[in-house]
C-alpha positions as MATLAB code, in Angstrom:
seq = 'MNMSLNDEQLLRRIDEVLHYRWDPLGVSDSPEARDEYESYVPRTFQLLKATTDGSDVADYLHWLNTEQMGVGANRKHDAEIVDLLLRWRDQLSD';
ca = [
      40.851   82.229   -1.603;
      40.436   81.372    2.051;
      39.426   84.358    4.130;
      39.308   84.651    7.841;
      35.932   85.107    9.470;
      36.954   88.650   10.398;
      37.807   89.472    6.768;
      34.455   88.087    5.643;
      32.744   90.279    8.223;
      34.779   93.284    7.102;
      33.667   92.709    3.508;
      30.048   92.716    4.669;
      30.590   95.892    6.684;
      32.208   97.629    3.707;
      29.241   96.659    1.535;
      26.808   97.998    4.134;
      28.738  101.223    4.714;
      29.037  101.945    0.997;
      25.352  101.318    0.437;
      23.761  102.851    3.508;
      26.233  105.584    4.531;
      28.381  106.569    1.553;
      25.584  106.301   -1.077;
      26.527  109.131   -3.483;
      23.632  108.250   -5.803;
      21.038  108.342   -3.038;
      19.718  104.828   -3.613;
      19.988  103.391   -0.102;
      16.217  103.396    0.417;
      15.582  101.441   -2.765;
      15.643   97.639   -2.297;
      16.133   97.047   -6.021;
      19.390   99.046   -5.898;
      20.901   97.071   -3.010;
      23.778   95.888   -5.209;
      24.553   99.322   -6.705;
      27.984   99.669   -5.066;
      28.806   95.974   -4.736;
      31.497   96.046   -7.423;
      33.455   98.622   -5.383;
      33.693   96.412   -2.298;
      36.702   94.247   -3.284;
      38.959   97.206   -4.154;
      37.839   99.120   -1.074;
      38.645   96.034    1.004;
      42.128   95.716   -0.516;
      42.896   99.381    0.070;
      41.469   99.315    3.571;
      43.545   96.293    4.562;
      46.751   97.898    3.254;
      46.320  101.495    4.404;
      47.679  103.181    7.479;
      45.890  106.529    7.325;
      43.047  105.853    4.884;
      44.063  108.513    2.375;
      44.201  105.993   -0.470;
      40.697  104.774    0.406;
      39.468  108.390    0.409;
      41.145  108.957   -2.968;
      39.409  105.857   -4.339;
      35.998  107.029   -3.106;
      36.676  110.464   -4.580;
      37.600  108.879   -7.919;
      34.439  106.778   -7.868;
      32.336  109.864   -7.152;
      33.872  112.085   -9.776;
      35.090  109.790  -12.532;
      32.903  106.693  -12.339;
      29.583  108.217  -11.315;
      30.075  111.869  -12.191;
      28.247  113.082   -9.087;
      30.886  115.509   -7.905;
      33.289  115.559   -5.030;
      32.393  115.426   -1.371;
      35.757  115.014    0.345;
      34.355  115.703    3.819;
      31.774  112.937    3.482;
      34.367  110.582    2.002;
      36.658  111.258    4.984;
      33.821  110.434    7.386;
      33.188  107.177    5.538;
      36.876  106.275    5.605;
      36.985  106.942    9.342;
      34.037  104.593    9.829;
      35.646  101.920    7.637;
      38.929  102.208    9.540;
      37.095  101.745   12.825;
      35.396   98.611   11.467;
      38.726   97.309   10.164;
      40.414   97.889   13.501;
      37.560   96.303   15.443;
      37.612   93.221   13.233;
      41.378   92.900   12.914;
      42.747   89.419   13.323;
];
């Protein structure tokens, strides 16, 4: 799949935001856990590219928190992360 340079950059930003800012497991200061959230990047990217208000991205992060990782909900934090991701998406839009 050919991606634009901006989409490649957005993927990197999503990876960084999930690891360093979202980080529900608290592993961002551990170099050996740098890939902890990597598998969530492609779906987050797809949702982020298709969303208008980010609610589906927030729902996905909530699902990851509660169902995948079992760490509990933090909707306020998820909303802050979605806002940051939307700003990156808009800045890097083609």
